[in-house]
Amino acid sequence: MSEVSTVYGPVNSWRLGRSLGVDLLCVNSICSFRCVYCQLGRINVHTAERRVFVPTRKVLEDLGRSAWREADCVTLSGSGEPTLAENLGEVICGIKLLTSKPVIVLTNSTRLTDAQVRRELCGADAIFCKLDAADEKTFRRINRPVEGVTLRTVVEGIKKLRAEYAGHLAIQFMLTPLNIGKCAELARILLEVRPNKVQINTPSRPVAREWFLAARGNLRVDAACGSRLKQLTSSDVARFAQEVARLTNLKVNARAQSCAS
Ligand code: SF4
């Protein structure tokens, strides 16, 4: 494990610029979801339990050795759900002290009902919260959560974070054939949450069958070793985004893009 770096990139991100990735879970793929489109492939450890997977000291040493000066920001996502790492808050503080770069967290929103997790996230400059469904059945079909996690708890957690967090909070919505008919229902939830921005993505990459560490970066899985989901067209995505913007008056961006978390 010690030879595997928790830091990768910087990779070019269309929304974040040159983004240096920090992976607090790189011992395996670890997440409270098993999303149908996950670019990591099958999540091996399906859990909502928090623990320290990699010591903070190692993460900060890896960061010190990395090309962080070339990055525009540092992003916590990696091999699963970053809020499952119990040292998330400590690492965010350490990154800020060492680099002074903006810190971004991509979360699947499943641990946001936990006040300790929200406190830790308040150290980040921007938080991207996943929300892929507007009803429980679609939520279970797309995100395949661990037992006890429901759409209701996810939305409740995002609303609590919104009330406590003064930074930039964006909602990431992955548009698929399973949720494209739910625009009005999504808009109703967004009006309750009041994010700074809504990002509509659609899966554009093949889904790897097995987890492998390089999937945490910008890597494109070869179509021969992955399966491709039924894709929507860019005009489907643009129409959906326009309708969300019309119904909510929120700032909405749209793009065909796969994501890890
Ligand atoms: S896409 Fe993100 S939230 Fe979904 S299973 Fe993969 S790592 Fe977890």
mmCIF file of C-alpha atoms and ligand atoms in Angstrom:
data_model
loop_
_atom_site.group_PDB
_atom_site.id
_atom_site.type_symbol
_atom_site.label_atom_id
_atom_site.label_comp_id
_atom_site.label_asym_id
_atom_site.label_seq_id
_atom_site.Cartn_x
_atom_site.Cartn_y
_atom_site.Cartn_z
ATOM 1 C CA MET A 1 0.000 0.000 0.000
ATOM 2 C CA SER A 2 2.756 2.444 0.923
ATOM 3 C CA GLU A 3 3.946 2.677 -2.724
ATOM 4 C CA VAL A 4 0.455 3.700 -3.940
ATOM 5 C CA SER A 5 0.087 7.471 -3.878
ATOM 6 C CA THR A 6 -3.120 8.977 -2.532
ATOM 7 C CA VAL A 7 -2.528 11.945 -4.853
ATOM 8 C CA TYR A 8 -2.937 11.833 -8.648
ATOM 9 C CA GLY A 9 -2.874 14.326 -11.487
ATOM 10 C CA PRO A 10 -3.344 17.177 -11.928
ATOM 11 C CA VAL A 11 -5.944 16.075 -14.484
ATOM 12 C CA ASN A 12 -7.780 18.430 -16.815
ATOM 13 C CA SER A 13 -11.314 18.888 -15.622
ATOM 14 C CA TRP A 14 -13.708 20.873 -17.833
ATOM 15 C CA ARG A 15 -15.423 22.340 -14.764
ATOM 16 C CA LEU A 16 -12.501 22.684 -12.302
ATOM 17 C CA GLY A 17 -9.499 23.439 -14.534
ATOM 18 C CA ARG A 18 -6.266 21.618 -13.528
ATOM 19 C CA SER A 19 -7.499 19.497 -10.675
ATOM 20 C CA LEU A 20 -5.198 17.554 -8.364
ATOM 21 C CA GLY A 21 -6.990 14.473 -7.054
ATOM 22 C CA VAL A 22 -6.707 13.259 -3.469
ATOM 23 C CA ASP A 23 -7.949 9.744 -2.798
ATOM 24 C CA LEU A 24 -8.574 8.898 0.863
ATOM 25 C CA LEU A 25 -9.894 5.423 -0.043
ATOM 26 C CA CYS A 26 -7.260 4.048 -2.390
ATOM 27 C CA VAL A 27 -6.966 0.690 -0.614
ATOM 28 C CA ASN A 28 -10.080 -0.477 -2.540
ATOM 29 C CA SER A 29 -13.251 0.868 -4.188
ATOM 30 C CA ILE A 30 -15.404 1.915 -1.216
ATOM 31 C CA CYS A 31 -18.808 3.561 -1.442
ATOM 32 C CA SER A 32 -22.294 3.647 0.040
ATOM 33 C CA PHE A 33 -23.699 3.551 -3.516
ATOM 34 C CA ARG A 34 -23.185 1.214 -6.445
ATOM 35 C CA CYS A 35 -24.330 3.564 -9.192
ATOM 36 C CA VAL A 36 -25.227 1.878 -12.487
ATOM 37 C CA TYR A 37 -22.870 4.238 -14.338
ATOM 38 C CA CYS A 38 -19.912 4.256 -11.903
ATOM 39 C CA GLN A 39 -16.633 4.663 -13.797
ATOM 40 C CA LEU A 40 -14.810 2.799 -11.021
ATOM 41 C CA GLY A 41 -16.523 -0.425 -12.044
ATOM 42 C CA ARG A 42 -18.005 -2.610 -9.345
ATOM 43 C CA ILE A 43 -17.714 -1.089 -5.872
ATOM 44 C CA ASN A 44 -15.973 -3.774 -3.812
ATOM 45 C CA VAL A 45 -16.729 -2.433 -0.333
ATOM 46 C CA HIS A 46 -20.366 -1.334 -0.159
ATOM 47 C CA THR A 47 -20.647 0.462 3.167
ATOM 48 C CA ALA A 48 -21.740 3.678 4.854
ATOM 49 C CA GLU A 49 -19.400 3.178 7.801
ATOM 50 C CA ARG A 50 -16.712 5.783 8.386
ATOM 51 C CA ARG A 51 -13.135 4.880 9.178
ATOM 52 C CA VAL A 52 -9.583 5.955 8.392
ATOM 53 C CA PHE A 53 -8.423 4.100 5.282
ATOM 54 C CA VAL A 54 -5.138 5.978 4.781
ATOM 55 C CA PRO A 55 -3.436 7.951 7.591
ATOM 56 C CA THR A 56 -3.471 11.742 7.235
ATOM 57 C CA ARG A 57 0.322 11.835 7.543
ATOM 58 C CA LYS A 58 0.704 9.690 4.400
ATOM 59 C CA VAL A 59 -1.809 11.792 2.447
ATOM 60 C CA LEU A 60 0.043 15.010 3.296
ATOM 61 C CA GLU A 61 3.423 13.470 2.500
ATOM 62 C CA ASP A 62 2.077 12.343 -0.905
ATOM 63 C CA LEU A 63 0.717 15.854 -1.448
ATOM 64 C CA GLY A 64 4.052 17.441 -0.569
ATOM 65 C CA ARG A 65 5.780 15.254 -3.185
ATOM 66 C CA SER A 66 3.133 15.914 -5.869
ATOM 67 C CA ALA A 67 2.916 18.613 -8.546
ATOM 68 C CA TRP A 68 0.390 20.604 -6.460
ATOM 69 C CA ARG A 69 1.871 23.958 -7.546
ATOM 70 C CA GLU A 70 0.662 23.219 -11.114
ATOM 71 C CA ALA A 71 -2.930 22.647 -9.983
ATOM 72 C CA ASP A 72 -5.799 25.150 -9.898
ATOM 73 C CA CYS A 73 -7.543 23.244 -7.119
ATOM 74 C CA VAL A 74 -7.388 20.071 -5.044
ATOM 75 C CA THR A 75 -10.342 17.699 -5.375
ATOM 76 C CA LEU A 76 -11.341 14.965 -2.947
ATOM 77 C CA SER A 77 -13.114 12.149 -4.748
ATOM 78 C CA GLY A 78 -10.973 9.146 -5.785
ATOM 79 C CA SER A 79 -11.873 5.487 -5.298
ATOM 80 C CA GLY A 80 -15.334 5.988 -3.820
ATOM 81 C CA GLU A 81 -17.136 8.262 -1.379
ATOM 82 C CA PRO A 82 -14.719 10.661 0.390
ATOM 83 C CA THR A 83 -16.985 11.388 3.382
ATOM 84 C CA LEU A 84 -16.504 7.747 4.450
ATOM 85 C CA ALA A 85 -12.929 8.683 5.392
ATOM 86 C CA GLU A 86 -12.969 9.643 9.042
ATOM 87 C CA ASN A 87 -9.936 11.905 8.543
ATOM 88 C CA LEU A 88 -11.645 13.993 5.829
ATOM 89 C CA GLY A 89 -11.773 17.182 7.940
ATOM 90 C CA GLU A 90 -8.174 16.791 9.089
ATOM 91 C CA VAL A 91 -7.027 16.283 5.484
ATOM 92 C CA ILE A 92 -8.963 19.331 4.223
ATOM 93 C CA CYS A 93 -7.223 21.490 6.883
ATOM 94 C CA GLY A 94 -3.832 19.984 5.989
ATOM 95 C CA ILE A 95 -4.299 20.643 2.256
ATOM 96 C CA LYS A 96 -5.262 24.271 2.907
ATOM 97 C CA LEU A 97 -2.252 24.817 5.172
ATOM 98 C CA LEU A 98 0.180 23.251 2.726
ATOM 99 C CA THR A 99 -1.094 24.565 -0.612
ATOM 100 C CA SER A 100 -3.612 27.408 -0.035
ATOM 101 C CA LYS A 101 -5.428 26.033 -3.126
ATOM 102 C CA PRO A 102 -9.222 25.825 -3.256
ATOM 103 C CA VAL A 103 -10.418 22.455 -1.959
ATOM 104 C CA ILE A 104 -13.372 20.796 -3.696
ATOM 105 C CA VAL A 105 -15.259 17.749 -2.381
ATOM 106 C CA LEU A 106 -17.398 15.519 -4.610
ATOM 107 C CA THR A 107 -19.850 13.621 -2.418
ATOM 108 C CA ASN A 108 -22.715 11.218 -3.007
ATOM 109 C CA SER A 109 -24.599 13.011 -0.179
ATOM 110 C CA THR A 110 -25.304 9.841 1.830
ATOM 111 C CA ARG A 111 -23.474 10.944 5.015
ATOM 112 C CA LEU A 112 -24.724 14.523 5.155
ATOM 113 C CA THR A 113 -27.249 13.795 7.901
ATOM 114 C CA ASP A 114 -24.209 13.347 10.176
ATOM 115 C CA ALA A 115 -23.406 16.689 11.878
ATOM 116 C CA GLN A 116 -19.721 15.741 12.208
ATOM 117 C CA VAL A 117 -19.433 15.165 8.436
ATOM 118 C CA ARG A 118 -21.086 18.521 7.740
ATOM 119 C CA ARG A 119 -18.684 20.260 10.143
ATOM 120 C CA GLU A 120 -15.717 18.708 8.344
ATOM 121 C CA LEU A 121 -17.086 19.696 4.928
ATOM 122 C CA CYS A 122 -17.398 23.322 6.008
ATOM 123 C CA GLY A 123 -13.606 23.596 5.518
ATOM 124 C CA ALA A 124 -14.015 23.033 1.749
ATOM 125 C CA ASP A 125 -14.340 25.853 -0.790
ATOM 126 C CA ALA A 126 -16.921 24.045 -2.898
ATOM 127 C CA ILE A 127 -19.023 20.908 -2.472
ATOM 128 C CA PHE A 128 -20.640 18.981 -5.318
ATOM 129 C CA CYS A 129 -23.532 16.896 -3.959
ATOM 130 C CA LYS A 130 -24.875 14.008 -5.991
ATOM 131 C CA LEU A 131 -28.642 13.815 -6.464
ATOM 132 C CA ASP A 132 -29.765 11.504 -9.292
ATOM 133 C CA ALA A 133 -33.399 10.795 -8.513
ATOM 134 C CA ALA A 134 -36.609 12.450 -7.427
ATOM 135 C CA ASP A 135 -38.411 9.328 -6.186
ATOM 136 C CA GLU A 136 -37.338 6.379 -4.030
ATOM 137 C CA LYS A 137 -37.806 3.706 -6.703
ATOM 138 C CA THR A 138 -35.611 5.472 -9.261
ATOM 139 C CA PHE A 139 -33.096 6.285 -6.520
ATOM 140 C CA ARG A 140 -32.722 2.582 -5.686
ATOM 141 C CA ARG A 141 -32.449 1.614 -9.367
ATOM 142 C CA ILE A 142 -29.752 4.169 -10.237
ATOM 143 C CA ASN A 143 -27.715 4.527 -7.055
ATOM 144 C CA ARG A 144 -28.231 1.098 -5.418
ATOM 145 C CA PRO A 145 -27.541 2.400 -1.868
ATOM 146 C CA VAL A 146 -26.576 0.440 1.233
ATOM 147 C CA GLU A 147 -29.439 -0.470 3.522
ATOM 148 C CA GLY A 148 -30.788 2.465 5.510
ATOM 149 C CA VAL A 149 -29.925 5.135 2.918
ATOM 150 C CA THR A 150 -32.993 6.534 1.160
ATOM 151 C CA LEU A 151 -33.689 9.478 -1.115
ATOM 152 C CA ARG A 152 -35.422 11.122 1.836
ATOM 153 C CA THR A 153 -32.266 10.937 4.010
ATOM 154 C CA VAL A 154 -30.099 12.164 1.120
ATOM 155 C CA VAL A 155 -32.295 15.227 0.506
ATOM 156 C CA GLU A 156 -32.572 15.901 4.238
ATOM 157 C CA GLY A 157 -28.748 15.807 4.501
ATOM 158 C CA ILE A 158 -28.236 18.186 1.570
ATOM 159 C CA LYS A 159 -30.752 20.636 3.042
ATOM 160 C CA LYS A 160 -28.964 20.559 6.411
ATOM 161 C CA LEU A 161 -25.623 21.174 4.712
ATOM 162 C CA ARG A 162 -27.132 24.058 2.716
ATOM 163 C CA ALA A 163 -28.352 25.660 5.946
ATOM 164 C CA GLU A 164 -24.908 25.454 7.586
ATOM 165 C CA TYR A 165 -22.478 25.887 4.698
ATOM 166 C CA ALA A 166 -21.720 29.345 3.300
ATOM 167 C CA GLY A 167 -19.520 28.153 0.412
ATOM 168 C CA HIS A 168 -20.403 27.066 -3.120
ATOM 169 C CA LEU A 169 -22.814 24.113 -3.084
ATOM 170 C CA ALA A 170 -23.640 22.507 -6.434
ATOM 171 C CA ILE A 171 -25.973 19.614 -7.191
ATOM 172 C CA GLN A 172 -24.686 17.013 -9.647
ATOM 173 C CA PHE A 173 -27.471 15.169 -11.435
ATOM 174 C CA MET A 174 -26.615 12.240 -13.698
ATOM 175 C CA LEU A 175 -29.253 12.061 -16.423
ATOM 176 C CA THR A 176 -30.049 8.560 -17.709
ATOM 177 C CA PRO A 177 -33.040 6.916 -19.424
ATOM 178 C CA LEU A 178 -34.175 5.940 -15.883
ATOM 179 C CA ASN A 179 -34.707 9.507 -14.617
ATOM 180 C CA ILE A 180 -35.257 11.621 -17.744
ATOM 181 C CA GLY A 181 -39.023 11.701 -17.168
ATOM 182 C CA LYS A 182 -38.672 13.219 -13.681
ATOM 183 C CA CYS A 183 -37.847 16.845 -14.462
ATOM 184 C CA ALA A 184 -40.745 18.458 -12.594
ATOM 185 C CA GLU A 185 -40.160 16.277 -9.492
ATOM 186 C CA LEU A 186 -36.436 17.115 -9.511
ATOM 187 C CA ALA A 187 -37.217 20.823 -9.862
ATOM 188 C CA ARG A 188 -39.415 20.649 -6.747
ATOM 189 C CA ILE A 189 -36.553 19.175 -4.705
ATOM 190 C CA LEU A 190 -34.063 21.712 -6.085
ATOM 191 C CA LEU A 191 -36.331 24.557 -5.032
ATOM 192 C CA GLU A 192 -36.200 23.202 -1.474
ATOM 193 C CA VAL A 193 -32.410 22.777 -1.516
ATOM 194 C CA ARG A 194 -31.501 26.096 -3.234
ATOM 195 C CA PRO A 195 -28.001 25.126 -4.504
ATOM 196 C CA ASN A 196 -25.700 27.723 -6.083
ATOM 197 C CA LYS A 197 -25.631 25.677 -9.262
ATOM 198 C CA VAL A 198 -27.018 22.513 -10.849
ATOM 199 C CA GLN A 199 -24.777 20.394 -13.022
ATOM 200 C CA ILE A 200 -26.540 17.940 -15.344
ATOM 201 C CA ASN A 201 -24.277 15.184 -16.658
ATOM 202 C CA THR A 202 -24.951 12.026 -18.611
ATOM 203 C CA PRO A 203 -22.750 8.913 -18.633
ATOM 204 C CA SER A 204 -20.525 8.986 -21.706
ATOM 205 C CA ARG A 205 -17.867 6.395 -20.877
ATOM 206 C CA PRO A 206 -17.965 2.614 -20.779
ATOM 207 C CA VAL A 207 -18.338 1.236 -17.268
ATOM 208 C CA ALA A 208 -15.384 -0.882 -16.150
ATOM 209 C CA ARG A 209 -16.264 -4.399 -14.987
ATOM 210 C CA GLU A 210 -13.658 -4.495 -12.217
ATOM 211 C CA TRP A 211 -12.205 -1.779 -10.027
ATOM 212 C CA PHE A 212 -8.677 -0.680 -10.834
ATOM 213 C CA LEU A 213 -6.872 2.240 -9.236
ATOM 214 C CA ALA A 214 -6.327 4.252 -12.438
ATOM 215 C CA ALA A 215 -10.115 4.589 -12.842
ATOM 216 C CA ARG A 216 -10.032 7.349 -10.171
ATOM 217 C CA GLY A 217 -8.371 9.766 -12.618
ATOM 218 C CA ASN A 218 -9.290 11.005 -16.050
ATOM 219 C CA LEU A 219 -8.813 7.623 -17.623
ATOM 220 C CA ARG A 220 -11.109 6.419 -20.392
ATOM 221 C CA VAL A 221 -11.976 2.756 -20.004
ATOM 222 C CA ASP A 222 -11.451 0.884 -23.252
ATOM 223 C CA ALA A 223 -14.836 -0.096 -24.685
ATOM 224 C CA ALA A 224 -13.501 -3.644 -25.068
ATOM 225 C CA CYS A 225 -13.072 -4.064 -21.314
ATOM 226 C CA GLY A 226 -16.156 -2.240 -20.150
ATOM 227 C CA SER A 227 -19.872 -2.160 -20.829
ATOM 228 C CA ARG A 228 -21.655 0.876 -22.230
ATOM 229 C CA LEU A 229 -24.942 2.132 -20.836
ATOM 230 C CA LYS A 230 -27.741 3.210 -23.136
ATOM 231 C CA GLN A 231 -26.799 6.793 -23.963
ATOM 232 C CA LEU A 232 -28.872 9.936 -24.245
ATOM 233 C CA THR A 233 -28.175 12.504 -26.953
ATOM 234 C CA SER A 234 -26.719 15.917 -26.206
ATOM 235 C CA SER A 235 -30.036 17.499 -27.231
ATOM 236 C CA ASP A 236 -31.878 15.294 -24.656
ATOM 237 C CA VAL A 237 -29.499 16.626 -21.995
ATOM 238 C CA ALA A 238 -29.780 20.243 -23.168
ATOM 239 C CA ARG A 239 -33.608 20.079 -23.236
ATOM 240 C CA PHE A 240 -33.716 18.602 -19.728
ATOM 241 C CA ALA A 241 -31.313 21.251 -18.412
ATOM 242 C CA GLN A 242 -33.331 24.079 -20.000
ATOM 243 C CA GLU A 243 -36.502 22.763 -18.429
ATOM 244 C CA VAL A 244 -34.862 22.522 -14.964
ATOM 245 C CA ALA A 245 -33.608 26.094 -15.358
ATOM 246 C CA ARG A 246 -37.064 27.291 -16.433
ATOM 247 C CA LEU A 247 -38.797 25.586 -13.499
ATOM 248 C CA THR A 248 -36.301 26.670 -10.820
ATOM 249 C CA ASN A 249 -34.580 29.848 -12.029
ATOM 250 C CA LEU A 250 -31.330 28.249 -10.872
ATOM 251 C CA LYS A 251 -28.072 28.344 -12.792
ATOM 252 C CA VAL A 252 -27.931 25.020 -14.698
ATOM 253 C CA ASN A 253 -25.027 23.603 -16.732
ATOM 254 C CA ALA A 254 -25.213 20.479 -18.865
ATOM 255 C CA ARG A 255 -22.608 18.167 -20.307
ATOM 256 C CA ALA A 256 -22.081 14.524 -21.314
ATOM 257 C CA GLN A 257 -19.602 13.409 -18.700
ATOM 258 C CA SER A 258 -18.957 10.408 -16.530
ATOM 259 C CA CYS A 259 -18.016 10.938 -12.876
ATOM 260 C CA ALA A 260 -16.558 8.946 -10.030
ATOM 261 C CA SER A 261 -18.453 10.512 -7.201
HETATM 262 S S1 SF4 B 1 -20.413 7.043 -9.086
HETATM 263 FE FE1 SF4 B 1 -19.596 7.818 -7.168
HETATM 264 S S2 SF4 B 1 -21.289 7.548 -5.727
HETATM 265 FE FE2 SF4 B 1 -21.733 6.244 -7.456
HETATM 266 S S3 SF4 B 1 -20.884 4.221 -6.906
HETATM 267 FE FE3 SF4 B 1 -19.324 5.324 -8.065
HETATM 268 S S4 SF4 B 1 -18.060 6.291 -6.529
HETATM 269 FE FE4 SF4 B 1 -19.982 5.738 -5.540
#
